[in-house]
Amino acid sequence: MKKLLTYLRPYRKECILGPLFKLLEALFELFVPLVMTDIIDIGLAAGDRSYIWSRCGVLVLLAVVGLASAITAQLFAARASTGFSAILRSRLFAHVQSLSYTELDSLGASTIITRMTSDVNQVQNGVNMALRLLLRSPFVVFGAMVMAFTIDVPAALVFAGVIPVLLAVVFAIILATVPMHRQVQAGLDQVTSATRENLTGVRVLRAFRKEQEEIQEFSRRNEALNRLQIRVGRISNLLNPVTYVILNLAVVILLQKGAVRVESGALTQGQVVALYNYMSQILVELIKMANLIITITKAVACGNRIQGVLQTESSQHSGAHQPGRQGRVEFCQVSMAYHGAAAEAISQVSFVAEPGQTIGIIGGTGSGKTTLANLIPRFYDTTQGQVRIDGQDVKSLDIQALRSSIAVVPQKAALFRGTIRSNLQWGNPQATEEEMTSALAIAQALDIVENKAGGLDAAVEQGGANFSGGQRQRLTIARALVRRPKILILDDSASALDYATDAKLRMAIAGLPNPPTTFIVSQRAASVRQADLILVLEDGHVVGQGKHQELMETCQVYREIYYSQFPKEAAANGKIR
C-alpha cells in the first residue's frame, strides 16, 4: 500500500493544505466551550445581555470560519483523492496491458475488474477520509484533554483515564475486523467471477437448461459473502454502543465530581459545562476516528491487492531487434506448456513457412492449434525450442514491432463500440477509404457496408451486437487486412462463413500482389485443402505435414477428419458402407 502513495506526489499541495485547514477548523471548535463558559459564568451570572450577545457573536464567527475551513479542507481532500485514484487506475490499466497472456490467465479477468473498480474506489475513499480526519480527530481528542486540564486538573483526570480505555476498545475491534475485510474482498471477487461467467455464457446456459443450477451456485456464493459481511458488521457495530457506554459513564463520573467541586467553590457552573462539552467532543471524534480506521483498513486491504497486481511482472521481455520484411516463419523443435499445466500443450513441433505461403493447421478440439498460432506473435513464450521469423528468434525481437508486422483474427470475433471505420482503423489508423474498401472487398464484407445506412460510418454497438456472427467475422478479417501484414493468422475465423464465402476469401487473399504468409487454423478440411503446407495436430504433436493429397495417402488422422466432413467421397472410395 505504501508504494501506491507515490501517486499522490502531484497533489502534495492539496495533501498539506487539506489537513491544515481541518486542524484550523478543530482549533476553532476547541474554543467554543471556553466561550460558553464566559457566557454562563459572566454574562448570565451578571445578567449582562450585551456581553452575552457579544459572546454569541464570537460563537457565530467561530462557526463561520470553521465552516469555511472545513469546506476548503474538503475541496483539497477531494481533489487529491480523485486525482490519485485517476492516476492509480490509469497506471493499473497500463500495467495490465503490459502483462503477457500467462499472467492475465493467472490473475483472471474478474479479479482485474474488481481491482480496477471496487478496490480503487475503496482506496480513494480511504485517502479522502485520511486527509480530512487522520490528523483532526486525534488533535481534537488530545486537544480537548489538554483544555480540560487547563480548566481543572482533578476533573480532567477522568479524561486521562477514559481515553486509553476507548483507544483499547477501538483498536481491538479494528484488529478483529482487518482479516475479515480481506475475506470480504475475496468473496466479492468470487461473486464478480460468477456474474461474469454467467453473462458471458448466457446462451450456453439456456441451451443446456442450466439456469437453475447456476442460480443456486450464485446464491451459494452470494450467501457466503452475505454471511461474512454480516459477521464483520456485527463486530464493527459494537464500536458505537461500547464507546457510548464508556463515555456516558465517564460523563456521569465527571458530573458527579464537577458537582462536588462546584459545591465547594473550586469550579464554576460554566467550567463544568465546558468539561462536559469537551467530553462530548471526544466522544464524537473517537467515533469518527473509529470509522476512519475501519475505512482505512478496507483501503489498505484493497491497496495491497492492487499493489499485488502492479508488482506482477510480465514473464516476457521485449528484445532490441527489428523483424525482417519477408515473413518467413520457422518452428524449431518447439514445445509449450501453460502455467500450472501438467502436460505440454504442443510438443516438438518443427516446420518452415516460406514468405507468401499458406499454412493450414488442422486437428481435433484441444489438439493445440490455437496454441501453435499464438506462439508466432509471441502471445505466449515457448518452453523449449525456438520460433523464428526471418531467421531471428521472436524473443530477440521488439514486441511492438513484431506484432505490428503480424495481423491476428482470433477465434471469437471482437468489434468495439463506434463505427465500421473506427474499427477498421484499429488495423491501420492512417488507412484511407480506398484501402478500407479494398480490405472489405477481400474479406467479402463490402456488401455489409453497402447495405448499412452511413456506409463506413455505420454504428457498431458494443461487441458488434448489431451484426450477425458471419458479419462480425468478415469485418474482423477486413480489420486485419487493412494493416497489410507480412504474416496473417486466421484462427478459426471463418467458422461462421459458408463454404462458398470461405473459398472466395482464401482465393482473394492468395491473389494479392504480395500475399502475406498466411496461417489458417481450422477444423474444416475444405479451408486448408489448398494450403501449401498442412500441419495435422493430435494431442499437441504434429502427426502429419504436407499437401492435401500427400496427407490423404500417409496420415490416418487427416483422412478421418476429411472423410468425416465429405462422406460422399468416403463412400465413393469405399471408406464407409
Coordinates of C-alpha atoms in Angstrom, one line a residue:
M1 CA 0.0 0.0 0.0
K2 CA 2.9 2.4 0.8
K3 CA 4.1 2.2 -2.8
L4 CA 0.7 3.4 -4.0
L5 CA 1.0 6.6 -2.1
T6 CA 3.7 7.7 -4.5
Y7 CA 0.9 8.5 -6.9
L8 CA -0.1 11.4 -4.5
R9 CA 3.1 13.3 -5.4
P10 CA 1.3 15.5 -8.0
Y11 CA -1.0 16.6 -5.2
R12 CA 1.5 17.5 -2.5
K13 CA -0.1 20.9 -2.0
E14 CA -3.6 19.5 -1.5
C15 CA -2.2 16.8 0.9
I16 CA -0.7 19.5 3.0
L17 CA -3.4 22.2 2.9
G18 CA -6.3 19.8 3.4
P19 CA -5.2 18.6 6.8
L20 CA -4.0 22.0 7.8
F21 CA -7.5 23.6 7.2
K22 CA -9.0 20.7 9.1
L23 CA -6.7 21.4 12.1
L24 CA -7.8 25.0 11.8
E25 CA -11.4 24.0 12.0
A26 CA -10.6 21.8 15.0
L27 CA -8.8 24.6 16.8
F28 CA -11.9 26.9 16.4
E29 CA -14.1 24.1 17.7
L30 CA -11.9 23.8 20.9
F31 CA -12.5 27.4 21.7
V32 CA -16.3 27.0 21.7
P33 CA -16.6 25.5 25.3
L34 CA -14.4 28.4 26.6
V35 CA -16.8 31.0 25.1
M36 CA -19.7 29.1 26.6
T37 CA -18.0 29.2 30.0
D38 CA -17.8 33.0 29.7
I39 CA -21.4 33.3 28.7
I40 CA -22.6 31.2 31.8
D41 CA -20.1 32.5 34.4
I42 CA -20.0 36.1 33.4
G43 CA -22.9 37.0 31.1
L44 CA -25.7 35.0 32.8
A45 CA -24.4 35.4 36.3
A46 CA -24.3 39.2 36.0
G47 CA -27.4 39.4 33.7
D48 CA -25.3 41.3 31.2
R49 CA -27.2 40.9 27.9
S50 CA -24.7 42.9 25.8
Y51 CA -21.9 40.7 27.0
I52 CA -24.0 37.6 26.1
W53 CA -24.7 38.9 22.6
S54 CA -21.1 39.8 22.1
R55 CA -20.1 36.2 23.1
C56 CA -22.8 34.8 20.8
G57 CA -21.3 36.9 18.0
V58 CA -17.9 35.2 18.7
L59 CA -19.6 31.8 18.5
V60 CA -21.2 32.7 15.2
L61 CA -17.8 33.9 13.9
L62 CA -16.1 30.7 15.1
A63 CA -18.8 28.7 13.3
V64 CA -18.5 30.6 10.0
V65 CA -14.7 30.4 10.0
G66 CA -14.8 26.8 10.9
L67 CA -17.3 26.0 8.2
A68 CA -15.1 27.8 5.6
S69 CA -12.1 25.9 6.8
A70 CA -14.0 22.6 6.6
I71 CA -15.2 23.3 3.1
T72 CA -11.7 24.3 1.9
A73 CA -10.2 21.2 3.5
Q74 CA -12.9 19.0 1.8
L75 CA -12.1 20.6 -1.5
F76 CA -8.4 19.9 -1.3
A77 CA -9.0 16.4 0.0
A78 CA -11.5 15.6 -2.8
R79 CA -9.1 17.0 -5.4
A80 CA -6.2 14.9 -4.1
S81 CA -8.2 11.7 -3.7
T82 CA -9.9 11.7 -7.0
G83 CA -6.7 12.7 -8.8
F84 CA -4.9 10.0 -7.0
S85 CA -7.5 7.3 -8.0
A86 CA -7.5 8.5 -11.6
I87 CA -3.7 8.1 -11.8
L88 CA -3.8 4.8 -10.0
R89 CA -6.5 3.4 -12.2
S90 CA -4.6 4.6 -15.3
R91 CA -1.3 3.0 -14.1
L92 CA -3.1 -0.2 -13.2
F93 CA -4.8 -0.4 -16.6
A94 CA -1.5 0.3 -18.4
H95 CA 0.3 -2.3 -16.3
V96 CA -2.4 -4.9 -17.1
Q97 CA -2.0 -4.1 -20.8
S98 CA 1.8 -4.8 -20.5
L99 CA 1.3 -8.3 -19.0
S100 CA 1.6 -11.4 -21.1
Y101 CA -1.3 -13.8 -21.6
T102 CA 0.4 -16.1 -19.0
E103 CA -0.1 -13.5 -16.2
L104 CA -3.5 -12.5 -17.4
D105 CA -4.6 -16.1 -17.3
S106 CA -3.3 -16.5 -13.7
L107 CA -4.9 -13.3 -12.4
G108 CA -8.3 -13.8 -14.1
A109 CA -10.5 -11.1 -15.7
S110 CA -12.9 -10.9 -12.8
T111 CA -10.1 -10.2 -10.3
I112 CA -8.6 -7.5 -12.5
I113 CA -12.0 -5.8 -13.0
T114 CA -12.6 -5.8 -9.2
R115 CA -9.2 -4.3 -8.6
M116 CA -9.7 -1.6 -11.1
T117 CA -13.2 -0.6 -9.9
S118 CA -14.2 -1.6 -6.4
D119 CA -10.7 -1.7 -4.9
V120 CA -9.6 1.6 -6.4
N121 CA -12.8 3.2 -5.1
Q122 CA -12.2 1.9 -1.6
V123 CA -8.6 3.3 -1.7
Q124 CA -9.9 6.6 -3.0
N125 CA -12.4 6.8 0.0
G126 CA -9.6 5.9 2.4
V127 CA -7.3 8.6 1.1
N128 CA -10.1 11.2 1.2
M129 CA -11.1 10.3 4.8
A130 CA -7.4 10.2 5.9
L131 CA -6.7 13.7 4.6
R132 CA -9.8 15.0 6.4
L133 CA -9.7 13.2 9.7
L134 CA -6.4 11.4 10.3
L135 CA -4.9 14.5 12.0
R136 CA -8.1 16.2 13.0
S137 CA -9.6 13.5 15.2
P138 CA -6.5 12.8 17.4
F139 CA -5.9 16.6 17.5
V140 CA -9.4 17.2 18.9
V141 CA -9.2 14.3 21.3
F142 CA -5.9 15.3 22.9
G143 CA -6.6 19.0 22.5
A144 CA -9.9 18.5 24.5
M145 CA -8.0 16.7 27.2
V146 CA -5.3 19.4 27.4
M147 CA -8.1 22.1 27.6
A148 CA -9.7 20.1 30.3
F149 CA -6.5 20.2 32.3
T150 CA -6.3 23.9 31.9
I151 CA -9.8 24.2 33.5
D152 CA -9.4 21.8 36.4
V153 CA -6.8 19.0 36.9
P154 CA -8.7 16.7 39.3
A155 CA -11.8 16.7 36.9
A156 CA -9.6 16.3 33.9
L157 CA -8.1 13.0 35.3
V158 CA -11.4 11.4 34.2
F159 CA -10.3 12.3 30.6
A160 CA -6.9 10.8 31.1
G161 CA -8.5 7.6 32.4
V162 CA -11.2 7.1 29.8
I163 CA -9.2 7.9 26.6
P164 CA -6.8 4.9 26.9
V165 CA -9.8 2.6 27.5
L166 CA -11.6 3.9 24.5
L167 CA -8.5 3.5 22.3
A168 CA -8.0 -0.1 23.5
V169 CA -11.7 -0.9 22.6
V170 CA -11.3 0.8 19.2
F171 CA -8.1 -1.0 18.2
A172 CA -9.3 -4.4 19.5
I173 CA -12.3 -4.2 17.2
I174 CA -10.2 -3.0 14.3
L175 CA -7.6 -5.8 14.7
A176 CA -10.5 -8.3 14.7
T177 CA -12.1 -7.0 11.6
V178 CA -9.0 -6.4 9.4
P179 CA -8.6 -10.0 8.2
M180 CA -12.4 -10.2 7.7
H181 CA -12.3 -7.3 5.3
R182 CA -9.7 -9.1 3.2
Q183 CA -12.0 -12.1 3.1
V184 CA -14.9 -9.9 2.1
Q185 CA -13.0 -8.6 -0.9
A186 CA -12.0 -12.1 -1.9
G187 CA -15.7 -13.2 -1.7
L188 CA -16.6 -10.2 -3.8
D189 CA -14.1 -11.5 -6.4
Q190 CA -15.9 -14.8 -6.5
V191 CA -19.3 -13.2 -6.9
T192 CA -18.0 -11.0 -9.7
S193 CA -16.4 -14.0 -11.4
A194 CA -19.7 -16.0 -11.2
T195 CA -21.6 -13.0 -12.6
R196 CA -19.2 -12.5 -15.5
E197 CA -19.2 -16.2 -16.4
N198 CA -23.0 -16.3 -16.5
L199 CA -23.4 -13.2 -18.5
T200 CA -20.7 -14.3 -21.0
G201 CA -22.1 -17.8 -21.4
V202 CA -25.8 -17.0 -21.1
R203 CA -26.6 -18.6 -24.4
V204 CA -24.9 -21.8 -23.5
L205 CA -26.7 -21.9 -20.1
R206 CA -30.0 -21.6 -21.8
A207 CA -29.2 -24.1 -24.5
F208 CA -28.3 -26.7 -21.8
R209 CA -31.1 -25.6 -19.4
K210 CA -28.6 -24.9 -16.6
E211 CA -30.2 -21.7 -15.4
Q212 CA -31.4 -23.1 -12.1
E213 CA -28.1 -24.8 -11.3
E214 CA -26.2 -21.5 -11.9
I215 CA -28.8 -19.5 -9.9
Q216 CA -28.2 -21.9 -7.0
E217 CA -24.4 -21.7 -7.4
F218 CA -24.6 -17.9 -7.5
S219 CA -26.9 -17.9 -4.4
R220 CA -24.4 -20.1 -2.6
R221 CA -21.5 -17.6 -3.3
N222 CA -23.7 -14.6 -2.6
E223 CA -24.9 -16.1 0.7
A224 CA -21.4 -16.9 1.8
L225 CA -20.4 -13.3 1.1
N226 CA -23.5 -12.0 2.9
R227 CA -22.8 -14.1 6.0
L228 CA -19.2 -12.8 6.1
Q229 CA -20.3 -9.2 5.7
I230 CA -22.9 -9.7 8.5
R231 CA -20.2 -11.1 10.8
V232 CA -17.9 -8.2 10.1
G233 CA -20.8 -5.8 10.5
R234 CA -21.7 -7.2 13.9
I235 CA -18.2 -6.8 15.2
S236 CA -17.8 -3.4 13.7
N237 CA -21.2 -2.3 15.0
L238 CA -20.1 -3.0 18.6
L239 CA -17.9 0.1 18.3
N240 CA -20.6 2.8 18.7
P241 CA -22.6 1.3 21.6
V242 CA -19.4 0.3 23.6
T243 CA -17.8 3.7 23.2
Y244 CA -21.1 5.4 24.1
V245 CA -21.4 3.3 27.2
I246 CA -17.8 4.1 28.3
L247 CA -18.1 7.8 27.6
N248 CA -21.5 8.2 29.2
L249 CA -20.1 6.5 32.3
A250 CA -17.3 9.0 32.1
V251 CA -19.8 11.8 31.8
V252 CA -21.6 10.6 34.9
I253 CA -18.3 10.5 36.9
L254 CA -17.4 13.9 35.5
L255 CA -20.7 15.5 36.5
Q256 CA -20.5 13.9 39.9
K257 CA -17.0 15.2 40.6
G258 CA -17.9 18.5 39.0
A259 CA -21.0 18.9 41.2
V260 CA -18.9 18.3 44.3
R261 CA -16.3 20.8 43.2
V262 CA -18.9 23.4 42.3
E263 CA -20.4 23.0 45.7
S264 CA -17.0 23.5 47.3
G265 CA -16.4 26.6 45.1
A266 CA -13.4 25.0 43.3
L267 CA -15.3 25.1 40.0
T268 CA -17.9 27.2 38.4
Q269 CA -21.0 26.0 36.6
G270 CA -19.7 27.3 33.3
Q271 CA -16.5 25.3 33.7
V272 CA -18.4 22.1 34.4
V273 CA -20.4 22.7 31.2
A274 CA -17.1 23.3 29.3
L275 CA -15.8 20.0 30.7
Y276 CA -18.9 18.2 29.6
N277 CA -18.6 19.8 26.1
Y278 CA -15.0 18.6 25.8
M279 CA -16.1 15.1 26.8
S280 CA -18.8 15.2 24.1
Q281 CA -16.3 16.4 21.5
I282 CA -14.0 13.4 22.5
L283 CA -17.0 11.1 22.0
V284 CA -17.8 12.4 18.6
E285 CA -14.2 12.4 17.4
L286 CA -13.5 8.9 18.7
I287 CA -16.5 7.6 16.8
K288 CA -15.2 9.4 13.7
M289 CA -11.7 8.1 14.3
A290 CA -13.0 4.5 14.7
N291 CA -15.0 4.8 11.4
L292 CA -11.9 6.4 9.8
I293 CA -9.7 3.5 10.9
I294 CA -12.2 0.9 9.5
T295 CA -12.3 2.8 6.2
I296 CA -8.5 3.0 6.1
T297 CA -8.3 -0.7 7.0
K298 CA -10.5 -1.5 4.0
A299 CA -8.5 0.8 1.8
V300 CA -5.2 -0.8 2.9
A301 CA -6.6 -4.3 2.2
C302 CA -7.7 -3.1 -1.2
G303 CA -4.5 -1.2 -1.8
N304 CA -2.4 -4.3 -1.1
R305 CA -4.5 -6.3 -3.6
I306 CA -3.9 -3.5 -6.2
Q307 CA -0.2 -3.5 -5.4
G308 CA -0.1 -7.2 -5.8
V309 CA -1.2 -6.7 -9.4
L310 CA 1.2 -3.9 -10.0
Q311 CA 4.0 -6.0 -8.6
T312 CA 3.2 -8.8 -11.0
E313 CA 5.9 -8.7 -13.6
S314 CA 5.5 -9.9 -17.2
S315 CA 7.3 -13.1 -18.0
Q316 CA 8.0 -11.6 -21.4
H317 CA 10.7 -9.1 -22.1
S318 CA 11.0 -7.2 -25.4
G319 CA 14.1 -7.7 -27.5
A320 CA 16.0 -5.0 -29.3
H321 CA 16.0 -6.3 -32.9
Q322 CA 13.5 -5.3 -35.6
P323 CA 11.7 -8.1 -37.5
G324 CA 12.5 -8.7 -41.2
R325 CA 10.2 -7.8 -44.0
Q326 CA 9.9 -11.2 -45.7
G327 CA 7.5 -13.1 -43.4
R328 CA 9.4 -16.4 -43.2
V329 CA 8.3 -18.4 -40.2
E330 CA 10.3 -21.4 -38.8
F331 CA 9.4 -23.6 -35.8
C332 CA 12.4 -25.5 -34.4
Q333 CA 11.6 -28.3 -32.0
V334 CA 9.0 -26.1 -30.3
S335 CA 7.3 -27.2 -27.1
M336 CA 5.0 -25.1 -24.9
A337 CA 3.2 -25.8 -21.6
Y338 CA 0.7 -23.4 -20.0
H339 CA 1.4 -22.1 -16.5
G340 CA 0.4 -24.8 -13.9
A341 CA -0.5 -27.4 -16.6
A342 CA 0.6 -31.0 -16.0
A343 CA 1.4 -31.6 -19.7
E344 CA 2.6 -29.7 -22.7
A345 CA 0.0 -28.2 -25.0
I346 CA 2.3 -28.7 -28.0
S347 CA 5.4 -30.8 -28.2
Q348 CA 8.4 -31.0 -30.6
V349 CA 6.8 -29.0 -33.5
S350 CA 9.1 -28.2 -36.4
F351 CA 8.2 -26.8 -39.8
V352 CA 9.1 -23.9 -42.2
A353 CA 6.6 -21.5 -43.8
E354 CA 8.2 -19.6 -46.7
P355 CA 7.1 -16.0 -47.5
G356 CA 3.7 -15.8 -49.2
Q357 CA 2.8 -19.5 -48.5
T358 CA -0.5 -20.6 -46.9
I359 CA -0.1 -22.9 -44.0
G360 CA -3.1 -24.9 -42.9
I361 CA -3.3 -26.1 -39.3
I362 CA -6.0 -28.8 -38.6
G363 CA -6.8 -31.1 -35.8
G364 CA -9.4 -32.1 -33.3
T365 CA -10.6 -29.9 -30.4
G366 CA -7.8 -29.4 -27.9
S367 CA -5.1 -30.6 -30.2
G368 CA -3.0 -27.4 -29.8
K369 CA -3.9 -25.5 -33.0
T370 CA -4.5 -22.1 -31.3
T371 CA -1.6 -22.6 -29.0
L372 CA 0.7 -23.0 -32.0
A373 CA -0.7 -19.9 -33.7
N374 CA -0.3 -17.8 -30.5
L375 CA 3.4 -18.5 -30.4
I376 CA 4.0 -16.6 -33.7
P377 CA 3.1 -13.1 -32.4
R378 CA 4.5 -14.2 -29.0
F379 CA 1.3 -14.1 -27.0
Y380 CA 2.9 -17.0 -25.1
D381 CA 6.6 -18.0 -25.0
T382 CA 7.9 -21.4 -25.8
T383 CA 9.2 -23.6 -23.0
Q384 CA 11.5 -25.4 -25.4
G385 CA 12.8 -24.7 -28.9
Q386 CA 12.6 -21.5 -31.0
V387 CA 10.1 -19.7 -33.2
R388 CA 12.0 -17.7 -35.8
I389 CA 10.8 -15.0 -38.1
D390 CA 13.1 -14.2 -41.0
G391 CA 15.8 -16.2 -39.2
Q392 CA 15.5 -14.3 -35.9
D393 CA 14.2 -15.8 -32.6
V394 CA 11.0 -13.9 -31.7
K395 CA 12.3 -13.5 -28.2
S396 CA 15.1 -11.3 -29.6
L397 CA 12.6 -9.0 -31.4
D398 CA 11.0 -5.8 -30.2
I399 CA 7.5 -7.0 -29.2
Q400 CA 5.7 -3.9 -30.6
A401 CA 7.5 -4.1 -33.9
L402 CA 6.9 -7.9 -34.1
R403 CA 3.1 -7.6 -33.6
S404 CA 2.9 -4.6 -35.9
S405 CA 4.0 -6.9 -38.7
I406 CA 1.5 -9.6 -37.8
A407 CA -2.3 -9.5 -38.1
V408 CA -4.3 -11.9 -36.0
V409 CA -8.0 -12.7 -36.4
P410 CA -8.9 -14.6 -33.2
Q411 CA -11.5 -17.3 -32.8
K412 CA -14.0 -15.0 -31.2
A413 CA -14.7 -12.0 -33.4
A414 CA -14.4 -8.8 -31.4
L415 CA -15.7 -5.5 -32.5
F416 CA -15.7 -2.3 -30.4
R417 CA -18.3 0.4 -29.9
G418 CA -18.0 3.1 -32.6
T419 CA -18.3 2.8 -36.3
I420 CA -17.1 0.4 -39.0
R421 CA -14.5 3.0 -40.0
S422 CA -13.2 3.3 -36.4
N423 CA -13.0 -0.5 -36.1
L424 CA -11.1 -0.8 -39.3
Q425 CA -8.7 1.9 -38.2
W426 CA -7.6 -0.3 -35.3
G427 CA -5.7 -2.2 -38.0
N428 CA -4.2 1.0 -39.5
P429 CA -5.0 4.4 -38.1
Q430 CA -3.8 6.1 -41.3
A431 CA -5.8 3.9 -43.7
T432 CA -7.5 5.7 -46.5
E433 CA -11.1 5.0 -47.5
E434 CA -9.8 3.2 -50.6
E435 CA -7.6 0.9 -48.5
M436 CA -10.5 0.2 -46.2
T437 CA -12.8 -0.6 -49.2
S438 CA -10.1 -2.9 -50.7
A439 CA -9.8 -4.8 -47.4
L440 CA -13.5 -5.1 -47.1
A441 CA -13.7 -6.5 -50.7
I442 CA -11.0 -9.1 -50.0
A443 CA -12.8 -10.1 -46.7
Q444 CA -16.1 -10.5 -48.6
A445 CA -17.5 -7.8 -46.3
L446 CA -18.2 -5.0 -48.8
D447 CA -21.9 -5.8 -49.0
I448 CA -22.2 -5.3 -45.3
V449 CA -21.0 -1.7 -45.6
E450 CA -23.1 -1.1 -48.7
N451 CA -26.3 -2.3 -47.0
K452 CA -25.8 -0.2 -43.9
A453 CA -27.0 3.4 -43.6
G454 CA -23.9 5.5 -43.3
G455 CA -21.6 3.1 -45.0
L456 CA -18.2 3.1 -43.3
D457 CA -19.7 5.4 -40.6
A458 CA -22.5 3.0 -39.7
A459 CA -22.7 2.5 -36.0
V460 CA -21.2 -0.6 -34.3
E461 CA -22.6 -1.5 -30.9
Q462 CA -20.6 -2.9 -28.1
G463 CA -19.2 -6.3 -29.1
G464 CA -20.8 -5.8 -32.6
A465 CA -24.2 -6.9 -31.2
N466 CA -25.9 -5.3 -34.2
F467 CA -24.1 -7.7 -36.6
S468 CA -24.5 -11.4 -37.2
G469 CA -21.7 -13.8 -36.4
G470 CA -20.6 -14.1 -40.0
Q471 CA -20.7 -10.3 -40.5
R472 CA -18.5 -9.8 -37.4
Q473 CA -16.0 -12.4 -38.6
R474 CA -15.7 -10.8 -42.0
L475 CA -15.3 -7.3 -40.5
T476 CA -12.5 -8.5 -38.2
I477 CA -10.8 -10.1 -41.1
A478 CA -11.0 -6.8 -43.0
R479 CA -9.6 -5.0 -40.0
A480 CA -6.6 -7.4 -40.1
L481 CA -6.1 -6.9 -43.8
V482 CA -6.1 -3.1 -43.6
R483 CA -2.8 -3.5 -41.7
R484 CA -1.2 -5.1 -44.8
P485 CA 0.7 -7.6 -42.6
K486 CA 3.6 -9.7 -43.6
I487 CA 2.1 -12.6 -41.6
L488 CA -1.7 -13.2 -41.3
I489 CA -3.1 -15.6 -38.8
L490 CA -6.7 -16.7 -39.2
D491 CA -7.6 -18.6 -36.1
D492 CA -10.8 -20.5 -37.0
S493 CA -12.0 -17.1 -38.1
A494 CA -14.3 -18.4 -40.9
S495 CA -16.3 -20.8 -38.8
A496 CA -19.5 -18.8 -39.3
L497 CA -19.0 -18.4 -43.0
D498 CA -20.5 -20.7 -45.6
Y499 CA -18.1 -22.8 -47.8
A500 CA -18.5 -20.5 -50.8
T501 CA -17.7 -17.3 -49.0
D502 CA -14.8 -19.1 -47.2
A503 CA -13.4 -20.2 -50.6
K504 CA -13.7 -16.7 -52.1
L505 CA -12.0 -15.2 -49.0
R506 CA -9.0 -17.6 -49.3
M507 CA -8.7 -17.0 -53.1
A508 CA -8.8 -13.2 -52.6
I509 CA -6.0 -13.3 -50.0
A510 CA -3.9 -15.6 -52.2
G511 CA -4.5 -13.3 -55.2
L512 CA -2.9 -10.3 -53.5
P513 CA 0.1 -8.8 -55.3
N514 CA 2.4 -9.6 -52.3
P515 CA 0.4 -12.1 -50.3
P516 CA 1.2 -12.4 -46.6
T517 CA 2.4 -15.7 -45.1
T518 CA -1.0 -16.9 -44.1
F519 CA -1.8 -19.4 -41.3
I520 CA -5.3 -20.8 -41.4
V521 CA -6.3 -22.6 -38.2
S522 CA -9.5 -24.6 -38.9
Q523 CA -11.4 -27.7 -38.2
R524 CA -12.7 -27.6 -41.8
A525 CA -10.7 -29.7 -44.2
A526 CA -12.1 -27.6 -47.0
S527 CA -10.5 -24.5 -45.5
V528 CA -7.0 -25.9 -45.6
R529 CA -7.2 -28.2 -48.6
Q530 CA -5.5 -25.8 -51.0
A531 CA -2.8 -24.8 -48.5
D532 CA 0.9 -25.1 -49.5
L533 CA 1.6 -27.0 -46.3
I534 CA -0.9 -28.6 -43.9
L535 CA 0.0 -29.4 -40.3
V536 CA -2.1 -32.1 -38.7
L537 CA -2.1 -31.9 -34.9
E538 CA -3.2 -34.5 -32.4
D539 CA -2.7 -34.1 -28.6
G540 CA -0.1 -31.4 -29.3
H541 CA 2.0 -33.5 -31.7
V542 CA 2.4 -33.0 -35.4
V543 CA 1.2 -36.4 -36.7
G544 CA 1.4 -35.3 -40.4
Q545 CA 2.5 -32.5 -42.6
G546 CA 2.4 -31.9 -46.3
K547 CA -0.1 -31.1 -49.0
H548 CA -3.6 -32.5 -49.2
Q549 CA -3.0 -35.4 -51.5
E550 CA 0.1 -36.4 -49.7
L551 CA -1.7 -36.4 -46.3
M552 CA -4.6 -38.4 -47.7
E553 CA -2.1 -41.1 -48.5
T554 CA 0.1 -41.0 -45.4
C555 CA -1.8 -39.6 -42.5
Q556 CA -4.6 -41.6 -40.9
V557 CA -5.8 -38.7 -38.7
Y558 CA -6.2 -36.4 -41.7
R559 CA -8.1 -39.0 -43.7
E560 CA -10.5 -39.5 -40.8
I561 CA -11.1 -35.7 -40.5
Y562 CA -11.5 -35.3 -44.2
Y563 CA -13.9 -38.3 -44.8
S564 CA -16.0 -37.3 -41.8
Q565 CA -16.7 -34.0 -43.5
F566 CA -17.0 -35.4 -47.0
P567 CA -19.0 -38.6 -46.6
K568 CA -19.8 -38.9 -50.4
E569 CA -16.1 -39.1 -51.2
A570 CA -15.6 -41.6 -48.5
A571 CA -18.4 -43.7 -49.9
A572 CA -17.0 -43.4 -53.4
N573 CA -13.6 -44.6 -52.2
G574 CA -15.1 -47.4 -50.2
K575 CA -14.2 -45.9 -46.8
I576 CA -17.7 -46.2 -45.4
R577 CA -20.6 -48.6 -46.1

